[in-house]
Short mmCIF file of C-alpha atoms in Angstrom, two decimals:
data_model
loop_
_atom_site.label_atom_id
_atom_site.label_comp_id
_atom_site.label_asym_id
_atom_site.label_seq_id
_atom_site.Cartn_x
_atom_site.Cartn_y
_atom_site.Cartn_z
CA UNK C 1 65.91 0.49 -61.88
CA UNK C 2 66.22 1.28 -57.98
CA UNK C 3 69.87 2.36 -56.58
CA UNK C 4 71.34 -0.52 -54.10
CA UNK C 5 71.29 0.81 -50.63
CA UNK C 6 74.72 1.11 -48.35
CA UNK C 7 72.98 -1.53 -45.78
CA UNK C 8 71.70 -4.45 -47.55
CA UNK C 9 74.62 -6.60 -47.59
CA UNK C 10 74.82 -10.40 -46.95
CA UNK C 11 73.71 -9.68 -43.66
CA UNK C 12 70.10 -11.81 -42.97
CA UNK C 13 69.90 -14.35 -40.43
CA UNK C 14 67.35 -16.37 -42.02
CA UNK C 15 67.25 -20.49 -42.20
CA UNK C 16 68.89 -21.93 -45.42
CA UNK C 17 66.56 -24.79 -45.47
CA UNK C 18 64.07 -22.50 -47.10
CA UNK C 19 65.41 -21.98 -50.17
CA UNK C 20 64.93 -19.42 -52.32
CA UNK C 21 63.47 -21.34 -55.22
CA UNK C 22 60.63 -21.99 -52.44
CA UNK C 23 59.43 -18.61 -52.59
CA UNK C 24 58.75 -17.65 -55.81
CA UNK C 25 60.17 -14.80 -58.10
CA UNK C 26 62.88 -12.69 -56.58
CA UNK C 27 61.43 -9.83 -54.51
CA UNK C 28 64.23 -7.26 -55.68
CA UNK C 29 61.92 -5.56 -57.97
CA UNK C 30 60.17 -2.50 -58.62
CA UNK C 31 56.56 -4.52 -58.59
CA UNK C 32 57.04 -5.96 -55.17
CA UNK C 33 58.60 -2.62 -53.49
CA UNK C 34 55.53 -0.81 -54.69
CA UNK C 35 53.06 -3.41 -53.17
CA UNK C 36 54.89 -3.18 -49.72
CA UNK C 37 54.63 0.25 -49.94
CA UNK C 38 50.49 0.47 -50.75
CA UNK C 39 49.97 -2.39 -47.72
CA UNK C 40 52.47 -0.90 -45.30
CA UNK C 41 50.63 1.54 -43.71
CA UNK C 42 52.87 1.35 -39.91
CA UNK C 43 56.40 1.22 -41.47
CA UNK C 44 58.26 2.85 -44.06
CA UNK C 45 59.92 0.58 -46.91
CA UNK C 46 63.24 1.64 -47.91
CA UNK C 47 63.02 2.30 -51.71
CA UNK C 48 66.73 2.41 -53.06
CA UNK C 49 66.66 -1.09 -54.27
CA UNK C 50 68.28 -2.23 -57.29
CA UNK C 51 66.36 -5.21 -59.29
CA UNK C 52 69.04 -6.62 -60.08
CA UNK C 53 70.15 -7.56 -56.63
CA UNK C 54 70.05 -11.78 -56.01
CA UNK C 55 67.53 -12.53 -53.95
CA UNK C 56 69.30 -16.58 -53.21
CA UNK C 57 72.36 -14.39 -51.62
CA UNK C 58 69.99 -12.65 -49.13
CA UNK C 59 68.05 -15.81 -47.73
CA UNK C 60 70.55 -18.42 -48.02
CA UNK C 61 72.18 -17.85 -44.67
CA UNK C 62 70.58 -19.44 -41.60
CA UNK C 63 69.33 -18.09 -38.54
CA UNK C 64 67.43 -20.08 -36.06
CA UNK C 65 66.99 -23.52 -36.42
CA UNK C 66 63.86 -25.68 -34.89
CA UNK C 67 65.17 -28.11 -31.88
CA UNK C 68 65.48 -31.23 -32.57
CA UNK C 69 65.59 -32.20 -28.44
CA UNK C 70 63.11 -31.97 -26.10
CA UNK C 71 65.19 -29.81 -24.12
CA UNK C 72 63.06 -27.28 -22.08
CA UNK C 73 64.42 -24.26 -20.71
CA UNK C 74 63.19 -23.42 -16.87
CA UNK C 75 60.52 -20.23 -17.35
CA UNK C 76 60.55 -17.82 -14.86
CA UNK C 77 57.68 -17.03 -12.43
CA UNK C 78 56.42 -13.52 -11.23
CA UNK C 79 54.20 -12.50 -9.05
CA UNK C 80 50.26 -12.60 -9.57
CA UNK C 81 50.57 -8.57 -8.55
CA UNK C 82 52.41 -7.97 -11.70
CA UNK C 83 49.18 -8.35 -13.65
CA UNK C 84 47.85 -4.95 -11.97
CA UNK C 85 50.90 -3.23 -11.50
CA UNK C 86 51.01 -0.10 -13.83
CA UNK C 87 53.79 0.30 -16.16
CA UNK C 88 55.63 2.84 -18.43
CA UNK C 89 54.18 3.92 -21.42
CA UNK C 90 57.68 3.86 -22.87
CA UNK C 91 61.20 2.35 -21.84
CA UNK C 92 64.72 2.13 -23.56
CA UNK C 93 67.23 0.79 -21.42
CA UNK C 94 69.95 2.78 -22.74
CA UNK C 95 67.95 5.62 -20.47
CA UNK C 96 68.11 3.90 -17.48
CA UNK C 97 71.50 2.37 -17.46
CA UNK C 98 73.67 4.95 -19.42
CA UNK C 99 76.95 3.85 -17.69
CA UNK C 100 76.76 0.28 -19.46
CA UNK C 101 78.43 1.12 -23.37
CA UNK C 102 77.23 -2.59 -24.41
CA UNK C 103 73.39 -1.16 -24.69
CA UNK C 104 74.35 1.44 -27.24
CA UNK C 105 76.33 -0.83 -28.70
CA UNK C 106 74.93 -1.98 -32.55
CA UNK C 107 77.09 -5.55 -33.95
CA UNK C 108 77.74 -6.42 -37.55
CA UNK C 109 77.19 -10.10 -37.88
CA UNK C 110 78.49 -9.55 -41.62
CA UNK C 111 78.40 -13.25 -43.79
CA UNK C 112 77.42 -15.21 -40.78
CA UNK C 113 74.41 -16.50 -39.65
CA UNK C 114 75.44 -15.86 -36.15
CA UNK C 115 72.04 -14.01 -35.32
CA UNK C 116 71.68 -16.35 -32.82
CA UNK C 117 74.70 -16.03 -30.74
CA UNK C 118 75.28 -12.19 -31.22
CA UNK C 119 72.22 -11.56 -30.09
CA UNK C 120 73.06 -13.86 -26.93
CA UNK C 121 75.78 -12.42 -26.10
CA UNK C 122 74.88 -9.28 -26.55
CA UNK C 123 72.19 -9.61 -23.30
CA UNK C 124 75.12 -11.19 -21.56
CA UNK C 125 76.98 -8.14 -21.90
CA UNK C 126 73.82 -6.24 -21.47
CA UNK C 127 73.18 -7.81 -18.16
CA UNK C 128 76.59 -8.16 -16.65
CA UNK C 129 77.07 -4.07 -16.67
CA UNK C 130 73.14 -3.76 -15.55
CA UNK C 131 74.30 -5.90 -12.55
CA UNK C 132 77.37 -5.08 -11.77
CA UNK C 133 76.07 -1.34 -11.26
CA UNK C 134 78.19 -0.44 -14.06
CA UNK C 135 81.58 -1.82 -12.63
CA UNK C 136 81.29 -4.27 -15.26
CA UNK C 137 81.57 -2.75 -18.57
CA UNK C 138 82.38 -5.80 -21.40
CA UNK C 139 81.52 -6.90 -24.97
CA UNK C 140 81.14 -10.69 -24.53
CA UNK C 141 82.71 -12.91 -27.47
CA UNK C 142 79.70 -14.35 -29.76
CA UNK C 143 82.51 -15.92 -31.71
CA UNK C 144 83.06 -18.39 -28.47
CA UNK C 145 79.93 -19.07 -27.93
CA UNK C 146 79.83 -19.62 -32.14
CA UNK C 147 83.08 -22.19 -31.71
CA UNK C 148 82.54 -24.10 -28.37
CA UNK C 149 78.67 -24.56 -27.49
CA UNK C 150 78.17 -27.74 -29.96
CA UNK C 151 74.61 -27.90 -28.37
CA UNK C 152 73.70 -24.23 -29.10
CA UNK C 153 74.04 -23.97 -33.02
CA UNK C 154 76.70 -24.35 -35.92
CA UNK C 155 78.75 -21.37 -35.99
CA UNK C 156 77.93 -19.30 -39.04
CA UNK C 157 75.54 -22.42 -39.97
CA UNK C 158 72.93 -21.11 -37.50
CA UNK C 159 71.39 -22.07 -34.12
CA UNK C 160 68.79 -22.36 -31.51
CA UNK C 161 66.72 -20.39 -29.40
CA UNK C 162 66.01 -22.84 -26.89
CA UNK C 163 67.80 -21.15 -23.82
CA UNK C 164 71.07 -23.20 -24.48
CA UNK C 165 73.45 -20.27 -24.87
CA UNK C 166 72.33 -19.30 -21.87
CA UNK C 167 72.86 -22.35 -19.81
CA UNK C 168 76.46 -22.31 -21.68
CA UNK C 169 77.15 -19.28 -20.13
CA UNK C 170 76.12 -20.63 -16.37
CA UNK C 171 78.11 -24.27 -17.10
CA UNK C 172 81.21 -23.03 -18.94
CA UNK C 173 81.89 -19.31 -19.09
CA UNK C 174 82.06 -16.87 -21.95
CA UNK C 175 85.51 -14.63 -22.36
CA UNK C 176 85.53 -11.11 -23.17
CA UNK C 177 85.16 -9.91 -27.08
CA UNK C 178 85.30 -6.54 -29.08
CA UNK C 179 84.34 -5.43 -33.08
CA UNK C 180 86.05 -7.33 -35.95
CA UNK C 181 89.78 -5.93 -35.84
CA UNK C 182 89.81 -5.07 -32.55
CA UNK C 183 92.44 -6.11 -29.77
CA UNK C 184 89.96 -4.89 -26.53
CA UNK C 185 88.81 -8.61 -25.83
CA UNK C 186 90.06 -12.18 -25.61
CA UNK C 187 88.27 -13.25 -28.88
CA UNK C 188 87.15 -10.07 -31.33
CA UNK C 189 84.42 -11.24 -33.77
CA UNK C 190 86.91 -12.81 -36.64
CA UNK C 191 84.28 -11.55 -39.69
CA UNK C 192 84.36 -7.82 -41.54
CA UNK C 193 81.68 -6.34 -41.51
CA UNK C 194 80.05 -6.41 -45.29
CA UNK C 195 78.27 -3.15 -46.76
CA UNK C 196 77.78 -1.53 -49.76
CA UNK C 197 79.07 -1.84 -52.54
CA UNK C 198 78.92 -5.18 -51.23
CA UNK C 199 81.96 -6.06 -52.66
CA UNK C 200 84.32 -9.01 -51.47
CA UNK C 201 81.31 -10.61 -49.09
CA UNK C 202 81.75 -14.34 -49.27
CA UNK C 203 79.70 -16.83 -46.66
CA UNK C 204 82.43 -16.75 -43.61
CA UNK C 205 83.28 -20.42 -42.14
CA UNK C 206 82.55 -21.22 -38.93
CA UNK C 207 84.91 -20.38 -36.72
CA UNK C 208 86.35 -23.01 -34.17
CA UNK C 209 86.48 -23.54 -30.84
CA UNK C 210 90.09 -22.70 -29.09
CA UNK C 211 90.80 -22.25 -25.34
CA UNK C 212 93.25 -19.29 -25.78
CA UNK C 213 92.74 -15.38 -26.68
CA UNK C 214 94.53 -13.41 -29.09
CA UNK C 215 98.29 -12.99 -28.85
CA UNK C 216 97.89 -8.95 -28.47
CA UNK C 217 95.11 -9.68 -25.53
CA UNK C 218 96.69 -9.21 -22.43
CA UNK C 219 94.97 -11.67 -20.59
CA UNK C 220 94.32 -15.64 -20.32
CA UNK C 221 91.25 -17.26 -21.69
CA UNK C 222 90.53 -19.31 -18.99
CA UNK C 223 90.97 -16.51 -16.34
CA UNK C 224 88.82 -13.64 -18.57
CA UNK C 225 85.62 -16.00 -18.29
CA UNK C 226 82.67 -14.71 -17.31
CA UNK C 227 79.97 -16.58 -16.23
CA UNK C 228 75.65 -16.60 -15.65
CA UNK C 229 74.17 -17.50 -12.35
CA UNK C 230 70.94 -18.66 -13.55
CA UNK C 231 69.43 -18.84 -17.25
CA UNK C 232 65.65 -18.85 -17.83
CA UNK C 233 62.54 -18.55 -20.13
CA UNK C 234 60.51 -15.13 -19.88
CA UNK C 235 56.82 -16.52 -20.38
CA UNK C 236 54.55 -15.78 -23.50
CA UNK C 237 53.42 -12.57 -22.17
CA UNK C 238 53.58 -8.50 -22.94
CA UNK C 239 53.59 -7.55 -19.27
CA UNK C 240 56.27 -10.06 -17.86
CA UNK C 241 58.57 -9.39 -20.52
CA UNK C 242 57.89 -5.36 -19.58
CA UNK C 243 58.45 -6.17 -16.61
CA UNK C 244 61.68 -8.32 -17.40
CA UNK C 245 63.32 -5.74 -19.20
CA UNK C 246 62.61 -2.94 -16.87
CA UNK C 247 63.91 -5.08 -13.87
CA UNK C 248 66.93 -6.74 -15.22
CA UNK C 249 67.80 -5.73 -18.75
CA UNK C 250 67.57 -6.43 -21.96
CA UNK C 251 66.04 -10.00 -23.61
CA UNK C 252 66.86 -12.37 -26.32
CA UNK C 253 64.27 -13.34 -28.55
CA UNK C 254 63.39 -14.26 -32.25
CA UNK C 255 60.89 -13.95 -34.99
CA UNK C 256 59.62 -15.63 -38.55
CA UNK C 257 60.98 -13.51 -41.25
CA UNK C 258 59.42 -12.46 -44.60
CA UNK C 259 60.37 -11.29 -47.80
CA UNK C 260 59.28 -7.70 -47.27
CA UNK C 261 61.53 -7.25 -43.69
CA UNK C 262 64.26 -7.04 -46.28
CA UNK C 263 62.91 -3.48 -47.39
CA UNK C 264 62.00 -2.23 -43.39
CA UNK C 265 63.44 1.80 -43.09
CA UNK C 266 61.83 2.95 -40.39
CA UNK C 267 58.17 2.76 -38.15
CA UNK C 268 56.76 -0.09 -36.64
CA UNK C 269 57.58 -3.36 -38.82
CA UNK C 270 54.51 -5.62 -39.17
CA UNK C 271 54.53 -8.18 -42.13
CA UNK C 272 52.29 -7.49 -44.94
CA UNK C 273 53.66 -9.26 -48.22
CA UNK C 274 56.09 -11.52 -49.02
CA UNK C 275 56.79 -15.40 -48.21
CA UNK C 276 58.55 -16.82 -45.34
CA UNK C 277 62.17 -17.59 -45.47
CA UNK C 278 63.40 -18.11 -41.87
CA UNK C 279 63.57 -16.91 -38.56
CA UNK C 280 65.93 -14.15 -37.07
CA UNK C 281 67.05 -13.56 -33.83
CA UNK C 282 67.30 -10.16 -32.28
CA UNK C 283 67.55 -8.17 -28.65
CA UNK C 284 64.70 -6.27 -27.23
CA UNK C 285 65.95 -3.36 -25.21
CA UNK C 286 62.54 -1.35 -24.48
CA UNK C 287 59.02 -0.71 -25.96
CA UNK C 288 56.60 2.46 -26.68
CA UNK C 289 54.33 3.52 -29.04
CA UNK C 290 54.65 5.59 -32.15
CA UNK C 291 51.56 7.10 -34.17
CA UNK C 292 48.93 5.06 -32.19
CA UNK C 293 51.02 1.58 -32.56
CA UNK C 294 52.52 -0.59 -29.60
CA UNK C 295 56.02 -1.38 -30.61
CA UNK C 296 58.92 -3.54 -29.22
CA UNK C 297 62.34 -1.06 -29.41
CA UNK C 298 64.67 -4.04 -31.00
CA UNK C 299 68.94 -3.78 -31.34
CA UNK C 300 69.92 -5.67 -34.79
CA UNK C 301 72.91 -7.56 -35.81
CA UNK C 302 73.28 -5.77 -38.92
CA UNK C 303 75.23 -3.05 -38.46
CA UNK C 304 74.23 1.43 -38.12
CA UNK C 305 73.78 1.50 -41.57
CA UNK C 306 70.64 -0.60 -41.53
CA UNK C 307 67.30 0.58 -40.18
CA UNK C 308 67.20 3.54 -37.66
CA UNK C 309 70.81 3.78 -37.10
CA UNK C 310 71.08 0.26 -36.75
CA UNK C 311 67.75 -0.26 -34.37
CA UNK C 312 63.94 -0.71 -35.56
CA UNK C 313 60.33 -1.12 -33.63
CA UNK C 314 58.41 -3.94 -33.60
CA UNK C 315 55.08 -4.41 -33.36
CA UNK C 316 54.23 -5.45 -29.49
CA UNK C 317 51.48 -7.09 -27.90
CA UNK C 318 49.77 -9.76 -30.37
CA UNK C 319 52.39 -12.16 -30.60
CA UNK C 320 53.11 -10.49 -34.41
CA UNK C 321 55.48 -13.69 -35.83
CA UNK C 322 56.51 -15.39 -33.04
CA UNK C 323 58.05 -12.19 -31.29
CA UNK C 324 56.77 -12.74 -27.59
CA UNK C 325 56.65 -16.91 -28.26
CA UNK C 326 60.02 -17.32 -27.10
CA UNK C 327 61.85 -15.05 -25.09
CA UNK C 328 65.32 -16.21 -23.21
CA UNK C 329 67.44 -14.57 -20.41
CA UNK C 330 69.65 -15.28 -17.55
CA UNK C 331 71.43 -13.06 -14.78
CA UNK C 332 75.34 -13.17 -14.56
CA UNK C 333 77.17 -14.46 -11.49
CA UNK C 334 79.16 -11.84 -9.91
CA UNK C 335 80.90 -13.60 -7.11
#
């Protein structure tokens, strides 16, 4: 029997229509760790799993949902000179922006399946302090985006990587937030974060939306809004969204998720075994290489405790699960 690690809690973003009777046999055994370990020859699985472990508590909270509009975010241009322009081998944007906190900062999305808006306003933050040449240093609420964009998701219920948090933002503003418990920010994110021993970690409820900040906050909510200028898509390409990144920050994006990304420690994650059971949305701050492999440097939602201190590399360049497919940003309006 495998010990239970401090970092798998409740934590996955992945779509609840898939159930978990869908896939099969739970994965939380020593049989399946053993397989991902023989066929993962980029990435190291983490191997203090404990059998026992309910798989239908990992992949019953949603992530991002398919649109069911034809809406159709604007992509961005770029110049044809971008195709020959030479790039960095490497990047992290924590490097070249170390006066904005927000880039080294890893959320805890805990029981909700708030992927999707976390890692939204997470680039909003990102960008703002990018921007703003630092003046701007601010952990945007995910839990008002969560509440009051009906047309980007359903709260803890999941939601939609179709650009529409990001035209929220332009059209109607997102106050400040801060970590669960926290009174820095109009609206703190109102769920704990869960770990091990996993203990007391119900599914949260969707929180809803109010037009007022917290009564220690000293500040109004409509006055502490901050807002996007423009919101766009980043085409399906490894060079613009290089480029992107390099230029104006980090990037939202999303990928299909499989059974064996449950077990990811470390290296450069590509999918090997394991059925699908959603889709999870994350924020790329950089790329690089490691051991011969192209990678995508990616910020999670689930806390330091999971991963590489909270962080884990992705592999770049082929379009591995959807990971370059659809890729949203914006720039924030600063006057």
């Amino acid at each position: 029997m495998l010990a239970t690690t401090k970092w798998f809690a409740l934590i996955f973003c992945v779509a609840s229509s898939l159930a978990a009777e869908r896939h099969g046999d739970n994965p939380f055994n020593d049989q399946f760790l053993q397989e991902v370990q023989a066929k993962a020859k980029t990435w190291t699985p983490d191997s203090s799993f404990e059998a026992g472990i309910r798989y239908g508590a990992f992949a019953s909270l949603p992530g991002i949902h398919e649109s069911l509009t034809d809406f159709s975010l604007l992509t961005k241009r770029y110049h044809a000179s971008l195709t020959s322009m030479d790039l960095p081998i490497r990047f992290d944007a924590r490097e070249k922006w170390p006066q904005c906190e927000s880039l080294r900062m890893i959320r805890n999305q805990g029981t909700c399946g708030s992927c999707w808006a976390v890692a939204a306003t997470s680039v909003m933050s990102d960008r703002l302090c990018i921007h703003s040449g630092g003046r701007i240093n601010v952990d945007l609420a995910a839990e008002d985006l969560m509440g009051c964009c009906h047309d980007c998701g359903e709260g803890c219920n999941g939601g939609f990587l179709d650009g529409s948090s990001f035209l929220y933002w332009v059209d109607a503003g997102v106050v400040s937030g801060a970590p669960f418990n926290s009174t820095d920010g109009c609206k703190p994110y109102p769920f704990k974060p869960c770990t091990y021993p996993f203990k007391n970690c119900a599914k949260e409820t969707s929180p809803k939306c109010v037009h007022h900040c917290i009564s220690e906050f000293d500040g109004k909510y409509k006055k502490d809004k901050f807002y996007g200028e423009v919101a766009y898509k980043v085409p399906n390409d490894e060079r613009m969204i290089q480029w992107e990144i390099m230029t104006n920050g980090p990037v939202e994006s999303g990928f299909k998720v499989f059974q064996d990304y449950y077990f990811y420690k470390s290296g450069v994650y590509q999918h090997v075994k394991g059925d699908r059971v959603g889709k999870h949305a994350i924020r790329i701050l950089g790329w690089g290489w490691e051991n011969g492999v192209p990678y995508w440097l990616i910020a999670n939602s689930y806390g330091t405790g999971w991963g590489e201190d909270g962080y884990f590399k992705f592999l770049r360049g082929s379009n591995h699960l959807g990971i370059e497919e659809t890729v949203i940003a914006g720039l924030p309006k600063l006057s």
